[in-house]
PDB file of N, CA and C in Angstrom:
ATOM      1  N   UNK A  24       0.850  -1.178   0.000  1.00  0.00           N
ATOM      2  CA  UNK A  24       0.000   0.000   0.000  1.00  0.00           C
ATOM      3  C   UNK A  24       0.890   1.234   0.000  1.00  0.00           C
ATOM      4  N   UNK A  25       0.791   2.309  -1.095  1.00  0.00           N
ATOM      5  CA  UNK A  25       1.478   3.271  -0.813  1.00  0.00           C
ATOM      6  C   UNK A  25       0.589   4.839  -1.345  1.00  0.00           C
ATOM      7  N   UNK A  26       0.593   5.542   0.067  1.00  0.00           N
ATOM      8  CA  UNK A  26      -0.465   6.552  -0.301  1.00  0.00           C
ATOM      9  C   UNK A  26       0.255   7.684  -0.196  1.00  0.00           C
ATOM     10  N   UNK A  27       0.208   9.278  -0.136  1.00  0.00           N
ATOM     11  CA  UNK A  27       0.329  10.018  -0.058  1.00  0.00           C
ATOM     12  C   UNK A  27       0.347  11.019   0.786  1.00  0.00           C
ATOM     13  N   UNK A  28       0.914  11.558   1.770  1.00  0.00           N
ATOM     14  CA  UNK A  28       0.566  12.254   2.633  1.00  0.00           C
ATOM     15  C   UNK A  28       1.334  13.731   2.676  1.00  0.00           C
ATOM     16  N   UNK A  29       0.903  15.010   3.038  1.00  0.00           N
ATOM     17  CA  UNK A  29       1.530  16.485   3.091  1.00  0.00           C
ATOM     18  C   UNK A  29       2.110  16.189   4.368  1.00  0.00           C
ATOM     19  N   UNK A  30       2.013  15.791   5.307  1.00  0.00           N
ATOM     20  CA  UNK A  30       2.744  16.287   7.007  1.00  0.00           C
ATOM     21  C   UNK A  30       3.199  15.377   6.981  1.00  0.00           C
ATOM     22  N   UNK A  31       4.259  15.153   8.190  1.00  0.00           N
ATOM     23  CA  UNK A  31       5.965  14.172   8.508  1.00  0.00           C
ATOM     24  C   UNK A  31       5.414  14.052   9.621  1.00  0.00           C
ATOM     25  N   UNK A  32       4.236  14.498  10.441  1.00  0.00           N
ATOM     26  CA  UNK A  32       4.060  13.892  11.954  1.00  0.00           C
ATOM     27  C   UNK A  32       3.186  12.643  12.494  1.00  0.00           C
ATOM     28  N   UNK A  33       3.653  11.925  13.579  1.00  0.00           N
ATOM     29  CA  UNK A  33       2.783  10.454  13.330  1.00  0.00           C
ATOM     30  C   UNK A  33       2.604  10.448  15.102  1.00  0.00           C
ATOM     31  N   UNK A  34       1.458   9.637  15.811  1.00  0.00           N
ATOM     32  CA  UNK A  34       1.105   9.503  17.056  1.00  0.00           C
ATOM     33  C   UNK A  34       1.281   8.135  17.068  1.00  0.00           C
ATOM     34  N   UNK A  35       1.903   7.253  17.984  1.00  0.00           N
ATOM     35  CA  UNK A  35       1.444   5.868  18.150  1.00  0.00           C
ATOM     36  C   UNK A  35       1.159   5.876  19.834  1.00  0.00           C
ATOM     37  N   UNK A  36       0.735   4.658  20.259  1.00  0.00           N
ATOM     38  CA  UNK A  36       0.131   4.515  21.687  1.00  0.00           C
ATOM     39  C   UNK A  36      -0.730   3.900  21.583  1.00  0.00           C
ATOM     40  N   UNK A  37      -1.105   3.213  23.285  1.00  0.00           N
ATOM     41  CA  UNK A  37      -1.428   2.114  23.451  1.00  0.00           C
ATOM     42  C   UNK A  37      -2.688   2.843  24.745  1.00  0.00           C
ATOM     43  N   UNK A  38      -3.802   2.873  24.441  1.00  0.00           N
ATOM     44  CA  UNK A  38      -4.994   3.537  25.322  1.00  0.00           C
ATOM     45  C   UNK A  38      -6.032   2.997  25.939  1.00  0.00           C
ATOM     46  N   UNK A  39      -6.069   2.833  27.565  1.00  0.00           N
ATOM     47  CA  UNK A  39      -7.016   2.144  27.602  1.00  0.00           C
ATOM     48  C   UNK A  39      -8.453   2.700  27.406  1.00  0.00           C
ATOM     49  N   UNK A  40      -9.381   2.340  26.919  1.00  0.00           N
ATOM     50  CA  UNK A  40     -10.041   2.168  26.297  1.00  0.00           C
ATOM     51  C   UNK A  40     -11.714   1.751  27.592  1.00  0.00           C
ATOM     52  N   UNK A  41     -12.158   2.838  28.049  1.00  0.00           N
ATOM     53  CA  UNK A  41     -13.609   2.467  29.165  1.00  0.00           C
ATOM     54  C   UNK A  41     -14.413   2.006  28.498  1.00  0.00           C
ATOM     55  N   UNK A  42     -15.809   2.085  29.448  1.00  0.00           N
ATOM     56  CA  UNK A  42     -17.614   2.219  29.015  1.00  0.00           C
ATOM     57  C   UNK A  42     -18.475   3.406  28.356  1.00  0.00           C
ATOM     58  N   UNK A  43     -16.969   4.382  28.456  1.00  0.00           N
ATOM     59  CA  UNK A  43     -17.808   5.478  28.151  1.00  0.00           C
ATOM     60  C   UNK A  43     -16.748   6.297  27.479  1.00  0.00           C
ATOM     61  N   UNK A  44     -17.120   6.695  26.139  1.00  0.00           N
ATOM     62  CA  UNK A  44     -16.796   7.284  25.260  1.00  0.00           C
ATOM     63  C   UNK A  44     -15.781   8.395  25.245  1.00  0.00           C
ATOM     64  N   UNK A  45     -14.561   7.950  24.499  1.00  0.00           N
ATOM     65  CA  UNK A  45     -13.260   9.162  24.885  1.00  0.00           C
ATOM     66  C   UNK A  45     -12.827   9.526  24.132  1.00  0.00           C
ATOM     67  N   UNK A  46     -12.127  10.539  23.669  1.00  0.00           N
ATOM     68  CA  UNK A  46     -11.348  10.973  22.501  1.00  0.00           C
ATOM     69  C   UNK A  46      -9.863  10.172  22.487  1.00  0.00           C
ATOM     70  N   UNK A  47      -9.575   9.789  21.648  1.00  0.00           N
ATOM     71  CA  UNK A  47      -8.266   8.922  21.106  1.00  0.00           C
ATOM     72  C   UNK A  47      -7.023  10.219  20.969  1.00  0.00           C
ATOM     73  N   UNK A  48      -6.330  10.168  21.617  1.00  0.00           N
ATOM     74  CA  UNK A  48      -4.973  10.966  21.879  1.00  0.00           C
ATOM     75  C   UNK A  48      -4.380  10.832  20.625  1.00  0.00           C
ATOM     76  N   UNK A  49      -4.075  11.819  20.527  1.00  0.00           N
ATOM     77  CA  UNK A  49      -4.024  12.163  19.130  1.00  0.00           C
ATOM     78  C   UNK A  49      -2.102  13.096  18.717  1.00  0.00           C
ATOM     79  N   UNK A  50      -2.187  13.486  19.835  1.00  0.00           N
ATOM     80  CA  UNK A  50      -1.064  14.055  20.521  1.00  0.00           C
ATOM     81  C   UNK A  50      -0.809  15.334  19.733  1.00  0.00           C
ATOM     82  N   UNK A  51       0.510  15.548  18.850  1.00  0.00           N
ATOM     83  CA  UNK A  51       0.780  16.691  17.711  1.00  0.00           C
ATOM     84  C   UNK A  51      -0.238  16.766  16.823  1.00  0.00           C
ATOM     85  N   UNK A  52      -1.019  15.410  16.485  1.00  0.00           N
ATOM     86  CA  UNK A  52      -1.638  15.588  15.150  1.00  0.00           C
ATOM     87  C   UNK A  52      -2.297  16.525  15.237  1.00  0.00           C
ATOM     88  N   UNK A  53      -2.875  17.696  14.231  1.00  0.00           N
ATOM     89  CA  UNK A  53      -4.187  18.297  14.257  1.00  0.00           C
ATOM     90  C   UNK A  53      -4.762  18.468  12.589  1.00  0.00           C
ATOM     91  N   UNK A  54      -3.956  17.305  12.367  1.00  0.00           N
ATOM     92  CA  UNK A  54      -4.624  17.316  10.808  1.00  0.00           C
ATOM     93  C   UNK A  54      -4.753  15.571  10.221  1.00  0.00           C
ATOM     94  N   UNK A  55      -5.350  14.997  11.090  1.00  0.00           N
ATOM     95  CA  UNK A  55      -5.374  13.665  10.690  1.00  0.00           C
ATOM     96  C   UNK A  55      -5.646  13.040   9.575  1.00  0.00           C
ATOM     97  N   UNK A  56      -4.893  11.775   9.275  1.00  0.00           N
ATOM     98  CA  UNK A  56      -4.886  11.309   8.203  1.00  0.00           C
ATOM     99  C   UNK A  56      -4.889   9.438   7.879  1.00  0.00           C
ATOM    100  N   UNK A  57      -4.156   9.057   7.704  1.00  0.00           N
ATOM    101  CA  UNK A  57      -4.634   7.671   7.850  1.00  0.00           C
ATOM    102  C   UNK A  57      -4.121   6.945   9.291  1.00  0.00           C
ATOM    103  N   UNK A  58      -5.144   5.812   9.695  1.00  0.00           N
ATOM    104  CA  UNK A  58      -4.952   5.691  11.094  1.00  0.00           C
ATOM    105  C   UNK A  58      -4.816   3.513  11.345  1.00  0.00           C
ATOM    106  N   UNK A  59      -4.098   3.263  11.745  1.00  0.00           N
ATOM    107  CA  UNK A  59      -4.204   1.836  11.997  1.00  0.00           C
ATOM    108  C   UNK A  59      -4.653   1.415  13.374  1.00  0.00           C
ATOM    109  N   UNK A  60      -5.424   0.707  13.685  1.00  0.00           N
ATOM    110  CA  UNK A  60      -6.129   0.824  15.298  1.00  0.00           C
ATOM    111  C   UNK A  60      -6.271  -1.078  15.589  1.00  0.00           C
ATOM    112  N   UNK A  61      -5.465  -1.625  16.537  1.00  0.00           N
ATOM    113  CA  UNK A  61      -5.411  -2.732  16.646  1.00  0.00           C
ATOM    114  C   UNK A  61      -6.129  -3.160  18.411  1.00  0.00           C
ATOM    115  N   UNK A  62      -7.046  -4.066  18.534  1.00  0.00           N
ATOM    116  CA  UNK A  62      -7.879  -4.230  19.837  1.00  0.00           C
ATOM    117  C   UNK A  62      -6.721  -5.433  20.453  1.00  0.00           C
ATOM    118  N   UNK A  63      -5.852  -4.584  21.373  1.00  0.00           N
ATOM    119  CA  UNK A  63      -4.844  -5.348  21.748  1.00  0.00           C
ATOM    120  C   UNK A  63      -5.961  -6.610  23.222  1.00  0.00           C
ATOM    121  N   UNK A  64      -7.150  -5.990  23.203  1.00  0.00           N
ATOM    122  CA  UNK A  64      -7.962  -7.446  24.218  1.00  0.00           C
ATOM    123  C   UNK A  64      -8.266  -8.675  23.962  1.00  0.00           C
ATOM    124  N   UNK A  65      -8.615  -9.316  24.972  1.00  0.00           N
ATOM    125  CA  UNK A  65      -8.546 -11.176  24.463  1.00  0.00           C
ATOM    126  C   UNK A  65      -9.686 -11.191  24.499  1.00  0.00           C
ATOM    127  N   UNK A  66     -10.840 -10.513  24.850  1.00  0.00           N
ATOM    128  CA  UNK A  66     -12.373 -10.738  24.825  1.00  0.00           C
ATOM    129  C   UNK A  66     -13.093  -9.600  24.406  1.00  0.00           C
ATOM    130  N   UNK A  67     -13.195  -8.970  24.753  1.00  0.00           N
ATOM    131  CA  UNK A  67     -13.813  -7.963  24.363  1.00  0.00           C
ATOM    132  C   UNK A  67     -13.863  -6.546  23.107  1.00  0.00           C
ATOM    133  N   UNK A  68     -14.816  -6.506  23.118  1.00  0.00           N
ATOM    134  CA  UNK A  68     -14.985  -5.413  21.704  1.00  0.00           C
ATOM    135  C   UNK A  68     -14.555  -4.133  21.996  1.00  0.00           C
ATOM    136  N   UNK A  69     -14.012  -3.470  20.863  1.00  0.00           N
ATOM    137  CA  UNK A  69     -14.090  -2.031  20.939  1.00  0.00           C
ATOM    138  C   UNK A  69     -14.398  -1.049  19.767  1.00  0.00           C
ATOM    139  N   UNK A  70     -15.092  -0.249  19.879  1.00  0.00           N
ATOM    140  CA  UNK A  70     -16.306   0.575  18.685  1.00  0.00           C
ATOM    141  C   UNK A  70     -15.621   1.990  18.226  1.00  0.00           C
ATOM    142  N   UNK A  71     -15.042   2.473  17.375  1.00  0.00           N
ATOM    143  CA  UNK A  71     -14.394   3.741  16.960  1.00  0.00           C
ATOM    144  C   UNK A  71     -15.318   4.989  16.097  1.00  0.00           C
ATOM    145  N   UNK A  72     -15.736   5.876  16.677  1.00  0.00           N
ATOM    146  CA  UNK A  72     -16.816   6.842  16.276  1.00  0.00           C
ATOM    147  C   UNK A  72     -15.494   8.041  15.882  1.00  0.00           C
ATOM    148  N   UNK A  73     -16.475   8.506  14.618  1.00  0.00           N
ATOM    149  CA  UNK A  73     -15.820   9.600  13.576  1.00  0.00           C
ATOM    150  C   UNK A  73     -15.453  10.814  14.822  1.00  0.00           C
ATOM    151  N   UNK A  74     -16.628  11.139  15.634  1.00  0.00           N
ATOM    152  CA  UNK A  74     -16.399  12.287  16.522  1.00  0.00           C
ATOM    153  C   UNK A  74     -16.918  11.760  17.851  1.00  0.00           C
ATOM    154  N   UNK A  75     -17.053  12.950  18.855  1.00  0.00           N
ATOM    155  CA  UNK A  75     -18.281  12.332  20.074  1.00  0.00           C
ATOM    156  C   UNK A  75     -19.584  12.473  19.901  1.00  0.00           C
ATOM    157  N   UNK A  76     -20.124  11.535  20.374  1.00  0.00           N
ATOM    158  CA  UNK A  76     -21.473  11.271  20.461  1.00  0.00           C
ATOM    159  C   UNK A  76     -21.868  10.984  18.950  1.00  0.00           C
ATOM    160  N   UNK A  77     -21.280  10.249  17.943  1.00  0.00           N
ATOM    161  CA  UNK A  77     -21.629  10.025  16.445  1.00  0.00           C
ATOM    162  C   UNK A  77     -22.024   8.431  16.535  1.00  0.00           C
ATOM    163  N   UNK A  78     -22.339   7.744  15.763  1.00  0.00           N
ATOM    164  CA  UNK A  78     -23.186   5.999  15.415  1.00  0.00           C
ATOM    165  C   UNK A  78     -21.517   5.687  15.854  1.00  0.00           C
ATOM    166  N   UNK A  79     -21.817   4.592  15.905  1.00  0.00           N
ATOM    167  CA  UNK A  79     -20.158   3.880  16.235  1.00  0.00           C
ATOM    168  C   UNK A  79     -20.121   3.542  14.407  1.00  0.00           C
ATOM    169  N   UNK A  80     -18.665   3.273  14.001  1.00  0.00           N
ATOM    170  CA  UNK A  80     -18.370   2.930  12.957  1.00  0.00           C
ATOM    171  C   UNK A  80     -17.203   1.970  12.469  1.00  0.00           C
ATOM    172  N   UNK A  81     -16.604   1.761  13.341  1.00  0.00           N
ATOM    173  CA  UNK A  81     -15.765   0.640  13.002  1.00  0.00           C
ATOM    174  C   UNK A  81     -15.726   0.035  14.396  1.00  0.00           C
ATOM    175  N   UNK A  82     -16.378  -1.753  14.411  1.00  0.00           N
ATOM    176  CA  UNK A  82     -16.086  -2.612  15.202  1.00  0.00           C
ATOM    177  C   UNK A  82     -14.785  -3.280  15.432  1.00  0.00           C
ATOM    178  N   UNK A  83     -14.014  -3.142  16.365  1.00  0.00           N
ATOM    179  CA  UNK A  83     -13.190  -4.592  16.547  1.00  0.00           C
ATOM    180  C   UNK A  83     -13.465  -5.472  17.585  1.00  0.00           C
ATOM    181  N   UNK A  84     -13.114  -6.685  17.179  1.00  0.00           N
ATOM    182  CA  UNK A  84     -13.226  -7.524  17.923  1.00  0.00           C
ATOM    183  C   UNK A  84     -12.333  -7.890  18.723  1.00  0.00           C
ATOM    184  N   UNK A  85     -11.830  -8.589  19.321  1.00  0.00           N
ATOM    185  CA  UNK A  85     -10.516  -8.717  20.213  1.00  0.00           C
ATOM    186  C   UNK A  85      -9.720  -9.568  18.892  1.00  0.00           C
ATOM    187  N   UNK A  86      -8.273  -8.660  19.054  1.00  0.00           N
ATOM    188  CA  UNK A  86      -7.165  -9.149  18.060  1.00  0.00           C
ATOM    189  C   UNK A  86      -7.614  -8.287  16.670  1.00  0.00           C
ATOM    190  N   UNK A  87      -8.304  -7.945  16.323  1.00  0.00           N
ATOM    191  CA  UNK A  87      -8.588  -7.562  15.250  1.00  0.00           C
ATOM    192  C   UNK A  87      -7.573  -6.370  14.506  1.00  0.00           C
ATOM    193  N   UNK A  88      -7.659  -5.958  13.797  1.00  0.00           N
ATOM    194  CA  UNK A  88      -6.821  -4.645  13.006  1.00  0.00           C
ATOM    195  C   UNK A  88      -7.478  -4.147  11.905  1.00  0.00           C
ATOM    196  N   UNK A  89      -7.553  -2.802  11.851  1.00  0.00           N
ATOM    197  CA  UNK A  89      -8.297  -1.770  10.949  1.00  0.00           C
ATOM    198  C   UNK A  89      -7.535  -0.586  10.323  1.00  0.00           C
ATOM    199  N   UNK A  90      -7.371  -0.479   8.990  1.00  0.00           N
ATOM    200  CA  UNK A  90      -6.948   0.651   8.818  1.00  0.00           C
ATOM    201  C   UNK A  90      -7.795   1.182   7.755  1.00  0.00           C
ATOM    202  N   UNK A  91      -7.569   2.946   7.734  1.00  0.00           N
ATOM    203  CA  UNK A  91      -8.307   3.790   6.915  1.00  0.00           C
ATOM    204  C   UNK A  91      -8.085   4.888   7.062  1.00  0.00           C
ATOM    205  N   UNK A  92      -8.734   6.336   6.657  1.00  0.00           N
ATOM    206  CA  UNK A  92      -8.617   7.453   6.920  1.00  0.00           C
ATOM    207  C   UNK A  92      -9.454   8.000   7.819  1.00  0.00           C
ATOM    208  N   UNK A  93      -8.970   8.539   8.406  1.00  0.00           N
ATOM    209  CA  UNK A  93      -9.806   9.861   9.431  1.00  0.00           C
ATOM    210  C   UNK A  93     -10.340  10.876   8.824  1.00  0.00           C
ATOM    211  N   UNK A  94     -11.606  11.115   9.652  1.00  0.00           N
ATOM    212  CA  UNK A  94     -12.579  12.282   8.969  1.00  0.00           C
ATOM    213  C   UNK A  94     -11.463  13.318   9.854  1.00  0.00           C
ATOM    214  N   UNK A  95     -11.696  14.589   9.417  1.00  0.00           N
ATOM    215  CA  UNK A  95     -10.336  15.931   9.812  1.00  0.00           C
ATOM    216  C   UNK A  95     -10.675  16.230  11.435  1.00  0.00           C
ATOM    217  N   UNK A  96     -11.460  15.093  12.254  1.00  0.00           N
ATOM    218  CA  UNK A  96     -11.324  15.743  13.405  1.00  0.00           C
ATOM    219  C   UNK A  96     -11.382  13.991  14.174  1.00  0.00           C
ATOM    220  N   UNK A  97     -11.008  14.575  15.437  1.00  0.00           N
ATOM    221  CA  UNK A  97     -10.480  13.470  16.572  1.00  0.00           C
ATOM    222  C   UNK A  97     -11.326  12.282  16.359  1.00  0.00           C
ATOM    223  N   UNK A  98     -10.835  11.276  16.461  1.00  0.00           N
ATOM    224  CA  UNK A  98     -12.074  10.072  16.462  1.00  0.00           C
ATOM    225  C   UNK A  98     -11.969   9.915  18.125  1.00  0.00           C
ATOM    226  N   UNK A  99     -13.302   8.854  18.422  1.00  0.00           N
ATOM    227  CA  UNK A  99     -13.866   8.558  19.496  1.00  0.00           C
ATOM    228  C   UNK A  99     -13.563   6.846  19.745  1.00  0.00           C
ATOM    229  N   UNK A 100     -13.576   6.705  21.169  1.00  0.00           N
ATOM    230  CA  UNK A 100     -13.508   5.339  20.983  1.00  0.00           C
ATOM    231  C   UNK A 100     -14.129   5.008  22.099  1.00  0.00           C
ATOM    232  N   UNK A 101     -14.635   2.934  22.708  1.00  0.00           N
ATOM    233  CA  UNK A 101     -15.481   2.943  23.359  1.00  0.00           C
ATOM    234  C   UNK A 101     -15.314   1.393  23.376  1.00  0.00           C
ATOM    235  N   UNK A 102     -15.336   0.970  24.539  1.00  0.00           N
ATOM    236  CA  UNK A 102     -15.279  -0.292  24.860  1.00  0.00           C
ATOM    237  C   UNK A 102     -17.152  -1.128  25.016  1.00  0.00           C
ATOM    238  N   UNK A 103     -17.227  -2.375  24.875  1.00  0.00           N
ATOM    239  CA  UNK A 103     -18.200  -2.533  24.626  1.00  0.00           C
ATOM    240  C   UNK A 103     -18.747  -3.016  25.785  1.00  0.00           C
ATOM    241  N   UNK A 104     -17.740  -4.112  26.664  1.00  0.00           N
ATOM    242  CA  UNK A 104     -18.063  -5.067  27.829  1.00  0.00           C
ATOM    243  C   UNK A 104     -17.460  -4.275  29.253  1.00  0.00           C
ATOM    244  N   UNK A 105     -16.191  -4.203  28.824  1.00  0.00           N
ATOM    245  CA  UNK A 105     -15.290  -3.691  30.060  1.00  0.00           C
ATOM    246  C   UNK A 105     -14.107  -3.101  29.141  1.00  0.00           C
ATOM    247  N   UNK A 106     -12.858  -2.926  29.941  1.00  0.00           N
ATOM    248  CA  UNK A 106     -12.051  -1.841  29.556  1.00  0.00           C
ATOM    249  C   UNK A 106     -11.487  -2.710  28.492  1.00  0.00           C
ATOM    250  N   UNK A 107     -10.692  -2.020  27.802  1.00  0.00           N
ATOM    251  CA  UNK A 107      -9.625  -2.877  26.787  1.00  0.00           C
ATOM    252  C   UNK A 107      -8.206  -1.779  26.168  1.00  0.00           C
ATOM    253  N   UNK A 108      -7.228  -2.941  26.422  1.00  0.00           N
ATOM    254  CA  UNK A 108      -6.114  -1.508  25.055  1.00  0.00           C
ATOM    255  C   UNK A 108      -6.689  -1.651  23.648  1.00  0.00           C
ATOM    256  N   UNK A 109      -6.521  -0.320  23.290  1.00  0.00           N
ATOM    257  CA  UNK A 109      -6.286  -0.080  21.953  1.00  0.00           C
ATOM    258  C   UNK A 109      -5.442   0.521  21.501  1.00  0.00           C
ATOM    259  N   UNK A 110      -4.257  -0.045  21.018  1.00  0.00           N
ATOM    260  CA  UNK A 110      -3.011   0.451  19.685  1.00  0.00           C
ATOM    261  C   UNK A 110      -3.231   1.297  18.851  1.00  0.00           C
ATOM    262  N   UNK A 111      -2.572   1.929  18.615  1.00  0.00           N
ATOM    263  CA  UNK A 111      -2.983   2.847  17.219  1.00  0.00           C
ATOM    264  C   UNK A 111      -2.119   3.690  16.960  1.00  0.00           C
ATOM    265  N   UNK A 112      -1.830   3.909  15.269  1.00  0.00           N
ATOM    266  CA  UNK A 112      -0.668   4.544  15.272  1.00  0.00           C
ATOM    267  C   UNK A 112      -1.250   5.663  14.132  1.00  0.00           C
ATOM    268  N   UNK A 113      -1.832   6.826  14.071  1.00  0.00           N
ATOM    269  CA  UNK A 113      -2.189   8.129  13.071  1.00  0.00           C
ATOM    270  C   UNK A 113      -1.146   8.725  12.533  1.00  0.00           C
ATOM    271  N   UNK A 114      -1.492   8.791  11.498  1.00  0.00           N
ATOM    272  CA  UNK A 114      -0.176   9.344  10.149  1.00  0.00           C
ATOM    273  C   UNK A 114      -1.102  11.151   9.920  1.00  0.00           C
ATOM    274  N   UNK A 115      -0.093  12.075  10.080  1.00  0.00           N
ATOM    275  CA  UNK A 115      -0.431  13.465   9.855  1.00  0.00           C
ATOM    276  C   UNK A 115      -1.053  13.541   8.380  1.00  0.00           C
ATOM    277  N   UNK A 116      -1.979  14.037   8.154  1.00  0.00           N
ATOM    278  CA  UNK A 116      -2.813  13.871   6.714  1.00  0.00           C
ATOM    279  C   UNK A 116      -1.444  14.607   5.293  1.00  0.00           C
TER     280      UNK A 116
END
């Protein structure tokens, strides 16, 4: 896969992940761009929303891995059962 990007800045980290809906640390970024998000839990789900309070939009399951682009503002994230890590490493758009 080889895409394109204007900015040289990248976030990685490992977040735990509640019941209730948080913004994903994002750190330098403020222009997000493509994002890889891995459900480092052995059971449980975790749900990634475009913003807060939006439909959930990408499920993982435990072990799972997702990549794609970010809409231009913070995504949300949200555990389904109990807490869980989530990995993730955002590439500056």
């Amino acid at each position: 896969l080889k895409v394109t990007v204007a900015g040289s800045k990248y976030t990685q980290n490992v977040q735990n992940i509640g019941l209730t809906e948080e913004a994903i640390d994002m750190g330098d970024i403020t222009s997000p761009g493509y994002a890889i998000f891995i459900n480092r839990d052995a059971t449980n789900v975790i749900k990634i929303r475009a913003a807060t309070a939006l439909a959930d939009t990408i499920r993982l399951k435990p072990g799972e891995v997702a990549l794609f682009r970010l809409e231009p503002t913070a995504p949300f994230a949200i555990a389904l059962v109990g807490t869980c890590n989530l990995e993730y490493c955002i590439l500056e758009a």
